[in-house]
């Protein structure tokens, strides 16, 4: 009886198995965190609506005032820029969310739990950047296609539409999604540098919107020398339906923009 009692009272040995940290598991964790926040869903919805809705709205306004446009404006009308003009609005939402993806964890203190689970910093950075860039690319590719097709159907009123069979149009559609995906990585990187939400958003807005405005007040020769190298100008060359003077080639400018994002990362 005592032997039986001793057997029952003896502690049962247990083993704790800790799963090895892999990049795939870190990606899965970041995917879960990205979609668990309501603010993420709402901000992405704003980006989608801006990308998909602004182009058709611009097309409608331009077709309504077509008869009042000058012959020069009609001659240089660009249906590609009209259809994909929503990227101007979408980039603001994507940029702000990109900063928040990382600085949000610093503000709440959740970053401590993240680095306790993944002691090495770089796998976390790769996972956050890769996950957010992939989500941005897919959503902007779909919403950009909706915007382009809807806009071109409106532009048929005055027969100035184009199709994705036109090489610059296809490049611009894919380029809009690529530009916003790389922009998301740049914004996330800026947030990682300052680790503060307000500072990260201010740095992003200053780099993408304020600096180009300041460059515009410089002498023309100085503008022509500086403007092609600014991140926003370099990145958006891939969206241009017509190559403009004093700018890089579409893929050359986009490559420079990718370099800027990689340097920040």
Short mmCIF file of C-alpha atoms in Angstrom, two decimals:
data_model
loop_
_atom_site.label_atom_id
_atom_site.label_comp_id
_atom_site.label_asym_id
_atom_site.label_seq_id
_atom_site.Cartn_x
_atom_site.Cartn_y
_atom_site.Cartn_z
CA UNK A 1 0.00 0.00 0.00
CA UNK A 2 2.84 2.33 0.84
CA UNK A 3 4.58 1.43 -2.40
CA UNK A 4 1.44 2.23 -4.33
CA UNK A 5 1.03 5.51 -2.49
CA UNK A 6 4.62 6.45 -3.16
CA UNK A 7 4.13 5.73 -6.83
CA UNK A 8 1.01 7.89 -7.02
CA UNK A 9 2.56 10.75 -5.09
CA UNK A 10 5.75 10.83 -7.15
CA UNK A 11 5.90 13.81 -9.53
CA UNK A 12 5.34 12.95 -13.16
CA UNK A 13 8.32 14.09 -15.23
CA UNK A 14 7.39 16.59 -17.92
CA UNK A 15 9.30 17.90 -20.88
CA UNK A 16 8.84 21.31 -22.44
CA UNK A 17 9.50 21.47 -26.16
CA UNK A 18 10.39 24.90 -27.49
CA UNK A 19 9.87 25.29 -31.20
CA UNK A 20 12.86 26.63 -33.07
CA UNK A 21 12.54 30.21 -34.27
CA UNK A 22 12.49 30.26 -38.06
CA UNK A 23 11.92 33.07 -40.54
CA UNK A 24 8.70 31.40 -41.70
CA UNK A 25 7.31 31.39 -38.15
CA UNK A 26 8.29 35.02 -37.67
CA UNK A 27 6.47 35.88 -40.91
CA UNK A 28 3.38 34.04 -39.62
CA UNK A 29 3.54 35.97 -36.36
CA UNK A 30 3.81 39.31 -38.11
CA UNK A 31 0.93 38.40 -40.41
CA UNK A 32 -1.24 37.70 -37.36
CA UNK A 33 -0.24 40.96 -35.68
CA UNK A 34 -0.82 42.98 -38.85
CA UNK A 35 -4.42 41.82 -39.26
CA UNK A 36 -5.31 41.76 -35.57
CA UNK A 37 -5.45 45.56 -35.37
CA UNK A 38 -8.61 47.35 -36.42
CA UNK A 39 -6.60 50.44 -37.39
CA UNK A 40 -4.72 48.38 -39.98
CA UNK A 41 -7.90 47.25 -41.68
CA UNK A 42 -9.38 50.74 -41.71
CA UNK A 43 -6.22 52.38 -43.03
CA UNK A 44 -5.85 49.80 -45.79
CA UNK A 45 -9.51 50.33 -46.67
CA UNK A 46 -8.84 54.06 -47.03
CA UNK A 47 -5.87 53.30 -49.30
CA UNK A 48 -7.99 50.93 -51.42
CA UNK A 49 -10.84 53.43 -51.77
CA UNK A 50 -8.40 56.21 -52.64
CA UNK A 51 -6.61 54.12 -55.24
CA UNK A 52 -9.76 52.66 -56.78
CA UNK A 53 -12.03 55.69 -56.54
CA UNK A 54 -9.96 58.77 -57.27
CA UNK A 55 -9.08 57.82 -60.85
CA UNK A 56 -12.70 57.39 -62.02
CA UNK A 57 -13.65 60.59 -60.20
CA UNK A 58 -10.93 62.55 -61.99
CA UNK A 59 -11.95 60.98 -65.31
CA UNK A 60 -15.58 62.02 -64.77
CA UNK A 61 -14.62 65.61 -63.98
CA UNK A 62 -12.33 65.86 -67.00
CA UNK A 63 -14.91 64.43 -69.39
CA UNK A 64 -17.54 66.88 -68.12
CA UNK A 65 -15.24 69.83 -68.86
CA UNK A 66 -13.76 68.41 -72.04
CA UNK A 67 -15.48 70.98 -74.28
CA UNK A 68 -13.99 73.78 -72.18
CA UNK A 69 -10.42 72.47 -72.36
CA UNK A 70 -7.92 74.17 -74.65
CA UNK A 71 -6.70 72.36 -77.77
CA UNK A 72 -3.28 72.02 -76.15
CA UNK A 73 -4.75 70.33 -73.05
CA UNK A 74 -6.72 67.93 -75.24
CA UNK A 75 -3.65 67.13 -77.29
CA UNK A 76 -1.54 66.32 -74.23
CA UNK A 77 -4.30 64.53 -72.31
CA UNK A 78 -2.88 61.39 -70.65
CA UNK A 79 -5.45 58.65 -69.95
CA UNK A 80 -2.88 56.60 -68.01
CA UNK A 81 -2.15 59.31 -65.47
CA UNK A 82 -5.86 59.96 -65.14
CA UNK A 83 -6.78 56.34 -64.47
CA UNK A 84 -4.05 55.74 -61.88
CA UNK A 85 -4.10 59.14 -60.20
CA UNK A 86 -5.42 57.58 -57.00
CA UNK A 87 -1.89 56.61 -55.99
CA UNK A 88 -1.40 60.21 -54.78
CA UNK A 89 -3.94 59.59 -52.02
CA UNK A 90 -3.07 55.95 -51.39
CA UNK A 91 0.60 56.69 -50.74
CA UNK A 92 -0.29 58.86 -47.76
CA UNK A 93 -2.35 56.10 -46.11
CA UNK A 94 0.26 53.45 -46.90
CA UNK A 95 3.09 55.63 -45.60
CA UNK A 96 1.40 56.42 -42.30
CA UNK A 97 0.48 52.76 -41.75
CA UNK A 98 4.02 51.70 -42.63
CA UNK A 99 5.39 53.88 -39.85
CA UNK A 100 2.76 52.58 -37.41
CA UNK A 101 3.52 48.93 -38.17
CA UNK A 102 6.73 49.24 -36.20
CA UNK A 103 6.39 52.31 -33.98
CA UNK A 104 3.02 51.07 -32.69
CA UNK A 105 4.78 48.22 -30.92
CA UNK A 106 7.28 50.60 -29.35
CA UNK A 107 4.51 52.88 -28.06
CA UNK A 108 2.58 50.00 -26.45
CA UNK A 109 5.63 48.10 -25.22
CA UNK A 110 4.70 45.02 -27.25
CA UNK A 111 8.11 45.19 -28.91
CA UNK A 112 9.57 43.67 -25.72
CA UNK A 113 7.46 40.55 -26.18
CA UNK A 114 8.40 40.42 -29.85
CA UNK A 115 12.13 40.51 -29.11
CA UNK A 116 11.78 38.02 -26.25
CA UNK A 117 10.25 35.57 -28.72
CA UNK A 118 12.72 36.47 -31.48
CA UNK A 119 15.93 37.70 -29.82
CA UNK A 120 17.57 38.60 -33.13
CA UNK A 121 16.32 41.89 -34.54
CA UNK A 122 16.84 41.34 -38.26
CA UNK A 123 14.35 38.45 -38.74
CA UNK A 124 11.67 40.67 -37.18
CA UNK A 125 12.56 43.54 -39.50
CA UNK A 126 12.52 41.29 -42.59
CA UNK A 127 9.18 39.79 -41.57
CA UNK A 128 7.50 43.12 -40.90
CA UNK A 129 8.78 44.67 -44.12
CA UNK A 130 8.07 41.62 -46.28
CA UNK A 131 4.57 41.04 -44.91
CA UNK A 132 3.45 44.65 -45.22
CA UNK A 133 4.99 45.06 -48.68
CA UNK A 134 3.29 41.89 -49.96
CA UNK A 135 -0.11 42.95 -48.59
CA UNK A 136 0.31 46.43 -50.06
CA UNK A 137 1.31 45.11 -53.49
CA UNK A 138 -1.63 42.72 -53.80
CA UNK A 139 -4.26 45.21 -52.60
CA UNK A 140 -2.92 48.07 -54.72
CA UNK A 141 -2.62 45.84 -57.78
CA UNK A 142 -6.29 44.89 -57.52
CA UNK A 143 -7.57 48.39 -56.68
CA UNK A 144 -5.35 49.89 -59.39
CA UNK A 145 -6.88 47.54 -61.96
CA UNK A 146 -10.38 48.56 -60.86
CA UNK A 147 -9.46 52.23 -61.12
CA UNK A 148 -7.87 51.85 -64.54
CA UNK A 149 -10.72 49.88 -66.12
CA UNK A 150 -13.40 52.12 -64.62
CA UNK A 151 -11.60 55.28 -65.76
CA UNK A 152 -11.07 54.07 -69.30
CA UNK A 153 -14.76 53.21 -69.62
CA UNK A 154 -15.56 56.82 -68.66
CA UNK A 155 -12.98 58.23 -71.06
CA UNK A 156 -14.74 56.51 -73.97
CA UNK A 157 -17.16 59.46 -73.97
CA UNK A 158 -14.59 61.42 -75.99
CA UNK A 159 -12.62 58.45 -77.33
CA UNK A 160 -9.40 59.19 -75.41
CA UNK A 161 -9.20 55.88 -73.58
CA UNK A 162 -6.39 53.34 -73.68
CA UNK A 163 -6.03 49.67 -72.77
CA UNK A 164 -3.63 47.47 -70.81
CA UNK A 165 -2.47 46.13 -74.15
CA UNK A 166 -0.65 49.43 -74.52
CA UNK A 167 2.81 48.81 -73.04
CA UNK A 168 3.11 52.08 -71.05
CA UNK A 169 -0.33 51.46 -69.55
CA UNK A 170 0.57 47.94 -68.44
CA UNK A 171 3.85 49.17 -66.97
CA UNK A 172 2.09 51.99 -65.13
CA UNK A 173 -0.52 49.66 -63.63
CA UNK A 174 2.08 47.22 -62.35
CA UNK A 175 4.36 50.13 -61.46
CA UNK A 176 1.75 51.76 -59.22
CA UNK A 177 1.53 48.62 -57.09
CA UNK A 178 5.31 48.21 -57.06
CA UNK A 179 5.86 51.85 -56.12
CA UNK A 180 3.43 51.67 -53.19
CA UNK A 181 4.91 48.35 -52.01
CA UNK A 182 8.43 49.80 -51.92
CA UNK A 183 7.04 52.96 -50.34
CA UNK A 184 5.62 50.82 -47.53
CA UNK A 185 9.09 49.42 -46.86
CA UNK A 186 10.59 52.93 -46.86
CA UNK A 187 7.97 54.20 -44.40
CA UNK A 188 8.44 51.19 -42.11
CA UNK A 189 12.20 51.75 -42.21
CA UNK A 190 11.82 55.39 -41.21
CA UNK A 191 9.67 54.28 -38.29
CA UNK A 192 12.35 51.78 -37.29
CA UNK A 193 15.00 54.50 -37.36
CA UNK A 194 13.21 56.98 -35.05
CA UNK A 195 11.05 54.44 -33.10
CA UNK A 196 8.45 57.13 -32.53
CA UNK A 197 5.11 57.45 -34.33
CA UNK A 198 4.94 61.24 -34.57
CA UNK A 199 8.61 61.51 -35.53
CA UNK A 200 8.32 58.75 -38.12
CA UNK A 201 5.25 60.27 -39.79
CA UNK A 202 6.88 63.71 -39.78
CA UNK A 203 10.03 62.28 -41.35
CA UNK A 204 8.01 60.43 -43.99
CA UNK A 205 5.89 63.48 -44.86
CA UNK A 206 8.93 65.72 -44.97
CA UNK A 207 10.86 63.41 -47.27
CA UNK A 208 7.99 62.65 -49.64
CA UNK A 209 6.03 65.92 -49.69
CA UNK A 210 7.90 68.82 -48.09
CA UNK A 211 11.32 68.40 -49.72
CA UNK A 212 9.90 68.32 -53.29
CA UNK A 213 7.95 71.48 -52.48
CA UNK A 214 11.07 73.21 -51.25
CA UNK A 215 12.97 72.10 -54.35
CA UNK A 216 10.28 73.71 -56.52
CA UNK A 217 11.26 77.22 -55.34
CA UNK A 218 14.88 76.78 -56.41
CA UNK A 219 16.21 78.05 -59.76
CA UNK A 220 15.23 75.90 -62.71
CA UNK A 221 18.74 74.60 -63.33
CA UNK A 222 19.05 73.52 -59.70
CA UNK A 223 15.62 71.89 -59.81
CA UNK A 224 16.56 69.88 -62.89
CA UNK A 225 19.70 68.67 -61.13
CA UNK A 226 18.01 67.73 -57.83
CA UNK A 227 14.47 66.61 -58.68
CA UNK A 228 15.30 63.29 -60.42
CA UNK A 229 17.05 62.04 -57.26
CA UNK A 230 14.23 62.80 -54.83
CA UNK A 231 12.58 59.53 -53.68
CA UNK A 232 9.04 60.46 -54.74
CA UNK A 233 10.14 61.70 -58.16
CA UNK A 234 12.42 58.73 -58.80
CA UNK A 235 9.81 56.19 -57.72
CA UNK A 236 6.93 57.58 -59.74
CA UNK A 237 8.79 57.55 -63.06
CA UNK A 238 7.53 53.98 -63.45
CA UNK A 239 3.95 55.32 -63.47
CA UNK A 240 4.49 57.97 -66.12
CA UNK A 241 2.68 57.37 -69.36
CA UNK A 242 5.03 59.77 -71.17
CA UNK A 243 8.72 60.22 -70.38
CA UNK A 244 9.42 63.78 -69.28
CA UNK A 245 12.62 65.77 -69.67
CA UNK A 246 15.12 65.88 -66.81
CA UNK A 247 13.91 62.58 -65.33
CA UNK A 248 15.28 59.07 -65.19
CA UNK A 249 13.92 56.29 -67.36
CA UNK A 250 10.93 54.50 -65.79
CA UNK A 251 12.88 51.48 -64.56
CA UNK A 252 16.02 53.49 -63.81
CA UNK A 253 14.14 55.84 -61.51
CA UNK A 254 12.34 52.96 -59.84
CA UNK A 255 15.67 51.19 -59.25
CA UNK A 256 16.97 54.33 -57.53
CA UNK A 257 13.84 54.43 -55.37
CA UNK A 258 14.38 50.78 -54.40
CA UNK A 259 17.93 51.69 -53.46
CA UNK A 260 16.65 54.48 -51.19
CA UNK A 261 14.30 52.03 -49.44
CA UNK A 262 17.05 49.42 -49.09
CA UNK A 263 19.42 52.01 -47.62
CA UNK A 264 16.80 53.10 -45.06
CA UNK A 265 16.05 49.46 -44.20
#
